[in-house]
Amino acid sequence: MPEAEIPEPSPRDRTTLLRLHARQCRFVVSDDGPAALFCGAPTRPESSWCPWHRRLVYMRAPTQGAKAGRGFVLPDYGSAKDRRKDAK
Ligand SMILES: [Zn+2]
């Protein structure tokens, strides 16, 4: 039996670090310094991530030479904004 489809967590579950509870996914969906947003979707008791991000993390996680602090995989939300200088 193939793995059941895992629904993508709702953006409405997203929350900040201060509001993040023990059973909420701590996957960073928007790394914006103090205002960083976490997934916040419900997790299983033994997991730090919701099923969706747990699968993502485990897929991305290297099996060798894993370094501490490199567990998060940040999606590219266009962090490099094109700011034009107002030069004449
Ligand atoms: Zn999640």
XYZ file of C-alpha atoms and ligand atoms in Angstrom:
89
model
C 0.000 0.000 0.000
C 1.555 3.287 -1.076
C 2.058 6.099 1.341
C -1.098 8.069 1.883
C -1.188 11.488 0.388
C -0.205 14.151 2.830
C -2.128 17.390 2.469
C -0.088 20.553 2.428
C -0.586 22.466 5.673
C -2.773 25.499 5.507
C -1.060 28.891 5.522
C -3.605 29.831 8.162
C -1.749 27.636 10.637
C 1.346 29.731 10.320
C 2.479 31.375 13.487
C 5.399 33.113 15.120
C 7.949 31.625 17.453
C 6.295 33.185 20.475
C 2.986 31.579 19.644
C 4.383 28.255 18.630
C 3.218 25.408 20.846
C 4.815 22.046 21.505
C 2.589 20.178 19.105
C 2.945 22.617 16.257
C 5.180 22.254 13.260
C 8.338 24.294 13.688
C 9.289 24.379 10.060
C 10.267 27.900 9.067
C 8.131 28.973 6.154
C 9.173 32.599 6.140
C 12.541 33.492 7.557
C 12.156 37.163 8.268
C 14.275 37.636 11.361
C 12.203 38.359 14.475
C 9.023 38.041 12.451
C 9.862 34.586 11.136
C 6.817 32.479 10.480
C 6.554 28.823 11.352
C 4.279 26.294 9.748
C 2.240 25.753 12.932
C 0.319 22.774 11.621
C -0.445 20.010 14.147
C 2.302 17.453 14.605
C 2.451 13.951 15.911
C 3.682 13.670 19.514
C 7.058 12.297 18.486
C 7.707 14.751 15.701
C 8.785 18.358 15.494
C 7.125 18.763 12.156
C 3.751 18.189 10.593
C 3.626 15.145 8.283
C 4.124 17.363 5.245
C 7.293 19.036 6.453
C 8.520 15.913 8.214
C 8.601 14.197 4.872
C 10.265 17.215 3.318
C 12.936 17.370 6.009
C 13.688 13.679 5.861
C 13.897 13.741 2.101
C 16.332 16.629 2.143
C 18.322 15.478 5.154
C 21.729 14.149 4.175
C 22.527 10.683 5.445
C 26.130 11.599 6.061
C 27.929 14.550 7.568
C 24.810 16.158 8.930
C 25.735 19.360 10.661
C 23.885 20.758 13.611
C 21.736 23.716 12.777
C 21.317 22.741 9.164
C 18.027 20.962 9.621
C 15.848 23.617 8.129
C 15.298 23.909 4.442
C 14.135 27.356 3.569
C 12.029 27.797 0.490
C 12.918 30.628 -1.779
C 10.258 33.259 -1.391
C 12.108 35.833 -3.412
C 14.155 37.204 -0.565
C 16.248 39.189 -2.981
C 13.861 41.972 -3.748
C 14.664 44.236 -6.565
C 15.087 47.557 -4.888
C 15.888 50.315 -7.255
C 17.906 53.242 -6.149
C 16.307 56.501 -6.880
C 19.218 57.693 -8.941
C 18.789 60.241 -11.596
Zn 4.651 21.966 8.721
